mmCIF file of C-alpha atoms in Angstrom:
data_model
loop_
_atom_site.group_PDB
_atom_site.id
_atom_site.type_symbol
_atom_site.label_atom_id
_atom_site.label_comp_id
_atom_site.label_asym_id
_atom_site.label_seq_id
_atom_site.Cartn_x
_atom_site.Cartn_y
_atom_site.Cartn_z
ATOM 1 C CA MET A 800 -26.559 33.232 -45.374
ATOM 2 C CA GLU A 801 -26.925 35.622 -48.566
ATOM 3 C CA ASN A 802 -27.636 32.916 -50.574
ATOM 4 C CA CYS A 803 -30.283 31.054 -49.273
ATOM 5 C CA LYS A 804 -32.967 29.679 -51.467
ATOM 6 C CA ALA A 805 -35.638 27.904 -49.688
ATOM 7 C CA VAL A 806 -36.414 28.272 -45.873
ATOM 8 C CA LEU A 807 -37.644 25.386 -44.043
ATOM 9 C CA PHE A 808 -40.046 25.586 -41.072
ATOM 10 C CA ASP A 809 -41.541 23.960 -37.952
ATOM 11 C CA LEU A 810 -45.010 24.281 -37.681
ATOM 12 C CA ASP A 811 -45.813 24.057 -33.946
ATOM 13 C CA GLY A 812 -44.857 26.962 -31.684
ATOM 14 C CA THR A 813 -42.905 28.667 -34.761
ATOM 15 C CA LEU A 814 -45.671 29.423 -37.255
ATOM 16 C CA ILE A 815 -48.570 28.268 -35.222
ATOM 17 C CA ASP A 816 -49.142 29.503 -31.151
ATOM 18 C CA SER A 817 -50.306 25.755 -30.424
ATOM 19 C CA GLU A 818 -48.569 24.640 -27.147
ATOM 20 C CA ASN A 819 -51.402 25.838 -25.030
ATOM 21 C CA PHE A 820 -54.271 24.148 -27.281
ATOM 22 C CA TYR A 821 -51.879 21.347 -26.759
ATOM 23 C CA TYR A 822 -51.022 20.944 -22.740
ATOM 24 C CA SER A 823 -55.312 21.867 -22.282
ATOM 25 C CA ASN A 824 -56.395 18.846 -23.877
ATOM 26 C CA TRP A 825 -53.030 16.782 -22.294
ATOM 27 C CA ALA A 826 -53.165 18.358 -18.687
ATOM 28 C CA PRO A 827 -56.923 16.669 -18.272
ATOM 29 C CA ILE A 828 -55.638 13.567 -19.487
ATOM 30 C CA LEU A 829 -52.976 13.188 -17.018
ATOM 31 C CA ALA A 830 -54.977 14.155 -14.351
ATOM 32 C CA SER A 831 -58.382 12.454 -14.620
ATOM 33 C CA GLU A 832 -56.308 9.125 -15.607
ATOM 34 C CA PHE A 833 -53.364 9.386 -13.353
ATOM 35 C CA GLY A 834 -53.672 11.343 -10.765
ATOM 36 C CA VAL A 835 -51.089 13.852 -12.143
ATOM 37 C CA HIS A 836 -51.344 17.665 -12.533
ATOM 38 C CA ILE A 837 -48.841 19.874 -14.575
ATOM 39 C CA ASN A 838 -49.348 23.267 -15.158
ATOM 40 C CA PHE A 839 -48.101 25.111 -18.191
ATOM 41 C CA ASP A 840 -44.303 25.289 -17.556
ATOM 42 C CA ASP A 841 -44.298 21.694 -16.784
ATOM 43 C CA TRP A 842 -45.668 21.312 -20.236
ATOM 44 C CA ILE A 843 -43.287 23.392 -22.098
ATOM 45 C CA ASN A 844 -40.377 21.711 -20.060
ATOM 46 C CA TYR A 845 -40.943 18.292 -20.318
ATOM 47 C CA PHE A 846 -43.351 17.723 -23.774
ATOM 48 C CA ALA A 847 -43.508 20.414 -26.112
ATOM 49 C CA GLY A 848 -41.535 19.842 -28.926
ATOM 50 C CA HIS A 849 -40.958 16.136 -28.711
ATOM 51 C CA THR A 850 -43.179 13.204 -30.410
ATOM 52 C CA LEU A 851 -45.939 10.890 -28.529
ATOM 53 C CA LEU A 852 -43.744 8.098 -28.703
ATOM 54 C CA ARG A 853 -40.787 10.246 -26.617
ATOM 55 C CA ASN A 854 -42.998 11.646 -24.206
ATOM 56 C CA VAL A 855 -45.127 8.669 -23.649
ATOM 57 C CA GLY A 856 -41.342 7.219 -21.924
ATOM 58 C CA MET A 857 -41.271 10.829 -20.798
ATOM 59 C CA MET A 858 -44.274 10.058 -18.788
ATOM 60 C CA LYS A 859 -43.196 6.915 -17.132
ATOM 61 C CA GLN A 860 -39.376 8.147 -16.447
ATOM 62 C CA GLN A 861 -40.476 11.957 -15.248
ATOM 63 C CA PHE A 862 -44.179 10.965 -13.476
ATOM 64 C CA GLY A 863 -44.153 7.318 -13.065
ATOM 65 C CA ILE A 864 -46.772 6.649 -15.489
ATOM 66 C CA ASP A 865 -46.997 3.712 -16.843
ATOM 67 C CA THR A 866 -49.039 3.756 -20.417
ATOM 68 C CA THR A 867 -48.700 2.896 -24.150
ATOM 69 C CA GLU A 868 -48.665 5.321 -27.138
ATOM 70 C CA GLU A 869 -52.056 3.556 -28.438
ATOM 71 C CA PHE A 870 -53.659 4.968 -25.049
ATOM 72 C CA MET A 871 -52.847 8.149 -25.133
ATOM 73 C CA TRP A 872 -53.276 8.427 -29.019
ATOM 74 C CA GLU A 873 -56.325 7.989 -29.028
ATOM 75 C CA GLN A 874 -57.300 9.597 -25.588
ATOM 76 C CA THR A 875 -55.666 12.990 -27.067
ATOM 77 C CA ARG A 876 -56.948 12.553 -30.486
ATOM 78 C CA ALA A 877 -60.723 12.336 -28.743
ATOM 79 C CA ASN A 878 -59.995 15.736 -26.801
ATOM 80 C CA TYR A 879 -58.665 17.420 -29.903
ATOM 81 C CA ALA A 880 -62.015 16.326 -31.837
ATOM 82 C CA LYS A 881 -63.886 18.437 -28.771
ATOM 83 C CA SER A 882 -61.703 21.083 -29.427
ATOM 84 C CA ASP A 883 -61.602 23.835 -32.142
ATOM 85 C CA MET A 884 -58.025 23.318 -33.693
ATOM 86 C CA THR A 885 -58.551 26.124 -35.925
ATOM 87 C CA ALA A 886 -58.988 28.201 -32.724
ATOM 88 C CA ILE A 887 -54.891 28.161 -32.927
ATOM 89 C CA ALA A 888 -53.705 31.214 -33.943
ATOM 90 C CA LEU A 889 -50.352 32.489 -36.063
ATOM 91 C CA MET A 890 -47.008 33.195 -34.604
ATOM 92 C CA PRO A 891 -46.939 36.836 -34.603
ATOM 93 C CA GLY A 892 -45.273 37.958 -37.687
ATOM 94 C CA ALA A 893 -45.819 34.623 -39.164
ATOM 95 C CA LEU A 894 -47.869 35.823 -41.857
ATOM 96 C CA THR A 895 -45.701 38.540 -42.612
ATOM 97 C CA LEU A 896 -42.763 37.143 -43.057
ATOM 98 C CA LEU A 897 -44.173 34.144 -45.133
ATOM 99 C CA LYS A 898 -45.493 36.860 -47.449
ATOM 100 C CA SER A 899 -41.908 38.450 -47.448
ATOM 101 C CA LEU A 900 -40.514 35.253 -48.617
ATOM 102 C CA ARG A 901 -42.745 34.424 -51.159
ATOM 103 C CA ALA A 902 -42.467 37.945 -52.857
ATOM 104 C CA GLN A 903 -38.811 37.493 -53.127
ATOM 105 C CA GLY A 904 -39.403 34.076 -54.667
ATOM 106 C CA THR A 905 -37.716 32.051 -51.776
ATOM 107 C CA ARG A 906 -38.714 28.551 -51.777
ATOM 108 C CA ILE A 907 -41.046 27.603 -48.342
ATOM 109 C CA ALA A 908 -41.742 24.257 -47.231
ATOM 110 C CA LEU A 909 -42.509 22.580 -43.888
ATOM 111 C CA VAL A 910 -41.014 20.593 -41.363
ATOM 112 C CA THR A 911 -43.072 19.175 -38.394
ATOM 113 C CA SER A 912 -43.961 15.978 -36.430
ATOM 114 C CA SER A 913 -46.838 16.755 -36.429
ATOM 115 C CA TYR A 914 -49.576 14.792 -38.776
ATOM 116 C CA ARG A 915 -51.018 15.864 -42.386
ATOM 117 C CA SER A 916 -54.194 16.153 -40.705
ATOM 118 C CA THR A 917 -53.425 18.795 -38.469
ATOM 119 C CA VAL A 918 -51.246 20.637 -41.310
ATOM 120 C CA ASP A 919 -54.560 20.685 -42.640
ATOM 121 C CA SER A 920 -57.080 22.115 -40.121
ATOM 122 C CA VAL A 921 -54.746 24.584 -38.862
ATOM 123 C CA LEU A 922 -53.122 26.169 -42.288
ATOM 124 C CA GLY A 923 -55.819 25.690 -44.351
ATOM 125 C CA HIS A 924 -57.948 28.039 -41.683
ATOM 126 C CA HIS A 925 -55.462 30.490 -42.218
ATOM 127 C CA GLY A 926 -55.286 29.856 -45.897
ATOM 128 C CA LEU A 927 -51.508 29.062 -45.777
ATOM 129 C CA LEU A 928 -51.091 25.625 -47.477
ATOM 130 C CA ASP A 929 -50.442 27.488 -51.061
ATOM 131 C CA TYR A 930 -47.538 28.780 -49.285
ATOM 132 C CA PHE A 931 -45.853 26.059 -48.986
ATOM 133 C CA GLU A 932 -43.690 23.688 -51.711
ATOM 134 C CA PHE A 933 -44.911 20.570 -49.393
ATOM 135 C CA PHE A 934 -45.173 19.129 -46.173
ATOM 136 C CA VAL A 935 -43.043 16.579 -44.228
ATOM 137 C CA THR A 936 -44.844 15.573 -41.677
ATOM 138 C CA ARG A 937 -45.205 12.517 -39.268
ATOM 139 C CA GLU A 938 -46.747 10.108 -41.677
ATOM 140 C CA ARG A 939 -43.847 10.925 -43.948
ATOM 141 C CA VAL A 940 -40.586 9.551 -42.222
ATOM 142 C CA THR A 941 -39.711 6.716 -40.307
ATOM 143 C CA THR A 942 -37.468 8.235 -37.446
ATOM 144 C CA PRO A 943 -38.811 11.899 -36.643
ATOM 145 C CA LYS A 944 -37.198 15.074 -34.787
ATOM 146 C CA PRO A 945 -34.676 14.843 -33.246
ATOM 147 C CA ASN A 946 -33.097 12.534 -36.292
ATOM 148 C CA ALA A 947 -32.281 14.073 -39.288
ATOM 149 C CA GLU A 948 -34.018 12.323 -41.432
ATOM 150 C CA PRO A 949 -37.197 14.904 -41.673
ATOM 151 C CA TYR A 950 -34.333 17.308 -42.796
ATOM 152 C CA LEU A 951 -32.876 15.455 -45.586
ATOM 153 C CA LEU A 952 -35.693 14.248 -46.275
ATOM 154 C CA ALA A 953 -36.575 18.072 -47.224
ATOM 155 C CA LEU A 954 -33.312 18.493 -48.875
ATOM 156 C CA LYS A 955 -34.081 15.507 -51.249
ATOM 157 C CA LEU A 956 -37.165 17.220 -51.833
ATOM 158 C CA LEU A 957 -35.984 20.350 -52.642
ATOM 159 C CA ASP A 958 -33.364 19.455 -55.123
ATOM 160 C CA LEU A 959 -30.848 21.705 -53.209
ATOM 161 C CA ALA A 960 -27.852 21.711 -50.993
ATOM 162 C CA ALA A 961 -27.664 22.096 -46.902
ATOM 163 C CA GLU A 962 -26.356 25.466 -47.253
ATOM 164 C CA ASP A 963 -28.794 26.622 -49.951
ATOM 165 C CA VAL A 964 -31.088 26.991 -46.953
ATOM 166 C CA ILE A 965 -32.185 27.578 -43.288
ATOM 167 C CA ALA A 966 -34.827 26.281 -40.689
ATOM 168 C CA VAL A 967 -36.374 27.347 -38.789
ATOM 169 C CA GLU A 968 -37.174 26.313 -35.021
ATOM 170 C CA ASP A 969 -38.293 26.637 -31.500
ATOM 171 C CA THR A 970 -37.270 23.842 -29.465
ATOM 172 C CA SER A 971 -33.366 21.611 -29.423
ATOM 173 C CA THR A 972 -35.472 18.530 -30.777
ATOM 174 C CA GLY A 973 -35.826 20.368 -34.193
ATOM 175 C CA CYS A 974 -32.374 22.162 -33.668
ATOM 176 C CA HIS A 975 -30.973 19.178 -33.469
ATOM 177 C CA ALA A 976 -32.705 17.081 -36.252
ATOM 178 C CA ALA A 977 -32.071 20.269 -38.147
ATOM 179 C CA GLN A 978 -28.484 20.766 -37.714
ATOM 180 C CA GLY A 979 -27.689 16.867 -38.351
ATOM 181 C CA ALA A 980 -28.852 17.535 -41.927
ATOM 182 C CA GLY A 981 -26.092 20.164 -41.803
ATOM 183 C CA ILE A 982 -28.591 22.985 -42.560
ATOM 184 C CA TYR A 983 -28.117 26.601 -40.666
ATOM 185 C CA CYS A 984 -30.680 26.577 -37.793
ATOM 186 C CA VAL A 985 -32.184 30.268 -36.902
ATOM 187 C CA ALA A 986 -34.439 29.131 -33.460
ATOM 188 C CA VAL A 987 -37.014 31.585 -32.411
ATOM 189 C CA SER A 988 -38.417 30.800 -28.729
ATOM 190 C CA LYS A 989 -40.215 33.159 -26.587
ATOM 191 C CA HIS A 990 -40.458 30.473 -23.507
ATOM 192 C CA ALA A 991 -37.124 30.919 -21.310
ATOM 193 C CA THR A 992 -37.176 27.211 -20.335
ATOM 194 C CA GLU A 993 -36.411 26.430 -24.466
ATOM 195 C CA ARG A 994 -34.500 29.590 -24.937
ATOM 196 C CA SER A 995 -32.308 28.133 -22.032
ATOM 197 C CA ARG A 996 -31.641 24.857 -24.473
ATOM 198 C CA LEU A 997 -30.996 26.219 -27.494
ATOM 199 C CA GLY A 998 -27.856 27.351 -27.039
ATOM 200 C CA GLN A 999 -26.864 25.380 -29.841
ATOM 201 C CA ALA A 1000 -28.650 26.915 -32.479
ATOM 202 C CA ASP A 1001 -26.576 29.624 -35.037
ATOM 203 C CA ILE A 1002 -29.286 32.429 -34.135
ATOM 204 C CA LEU A 1003 -31.532 32.175 -31.386
ATOM 205 C CA LEU A 1004 -34.613 35.294 -31.698
ATOM 206 C CA GLU A 1005 -37.378 35.722 -29.521
ATOM 207 C CA ASP A 1006 -39.980 36.305 -32.466
ATOM 208 C CA LEU A 1007 -40.523 36.238 -36.303
ATOM 209 C CA TYR A 1008 -40.523 39.737 -36.588
ATOM 210 C CA ALA A 1009 -36.745 39.670 -35.863
ATOM 211 C CA LEU A 1010 -36.374 37.005 -38.705
ATOM 212 C CA SER A 1011 -35.844 39.048 -41.349
ATOM 213 C CA SER A 1012 -31.982 39.918 -40.688
ATOM 214 C CA ALA A 1013 -31.192 36.798 -39.475
ATOM 215 C CA ILE A 1014 -32.200 35.502 -43.247
ATOM 216 C CA PHE A 1015 -31.310 38.417 -44.812
ATOM 217 C CA LEU A 1016 -34.527 39.648 -46.491
ATOM 218 C CA PRO A 1017 -34.596 42.816 -48.224
ATOM 219 C CA GLN A 1018 -36.975 44.769 -46.157
ATOM 220 C CA GLU A 1019 -37.258 44.905 -42.788
ATOM 221 C CA ILE A 1020 -40.364 42.747 -40.888
ATOM 222 C CA LYS A 1021 -42.212 45.666 -39.128
ATOM 223 C CA LYS A 1022 -45.379 44.936 -37.223
#
């Protein structure tokens, strides 16, 4: 990707290490409301990287939980409100990568299935909002990932061709969305379960430190 003009980042699991946060808020609801007990591996295997609507459908199919999107929205948001979302850490190498991209003039934007309130809370806490030209969040699309709509919107906002852009994702859901829009997808995940599902990615890496060579940054990113 020597002609890379813009990088589109996913948020959860890509730029921020949020899966433990979501797991710790969902697991008590599943246990108290439905008597279903999951561990973190279950969370990664079944829930991570998907929309609320998809997870509600999966819960019925996989665990026999008959509930609604509205109920899970209310329950999870109540738990999030009691938790400290600003405690979610950046993924290792995220800040260094963003600084390097900005220094070389590469355009940066965010394409996420999370809502803008989450983006503002977490990236705002870390002082990173100004790094991004725009945010494609759940509110801005009709059909979220794995549909290509979020990335097609991002291309429209950038006014760039797909071949001039790189997407950075951590799940097969996000990778399908990016590639569905014709965008070169770099997948970055430390979870063995998710890595096993990312065979379709153009490049598969373990962390953001390795991303420098993948997108031809002028200097190697170091820890």
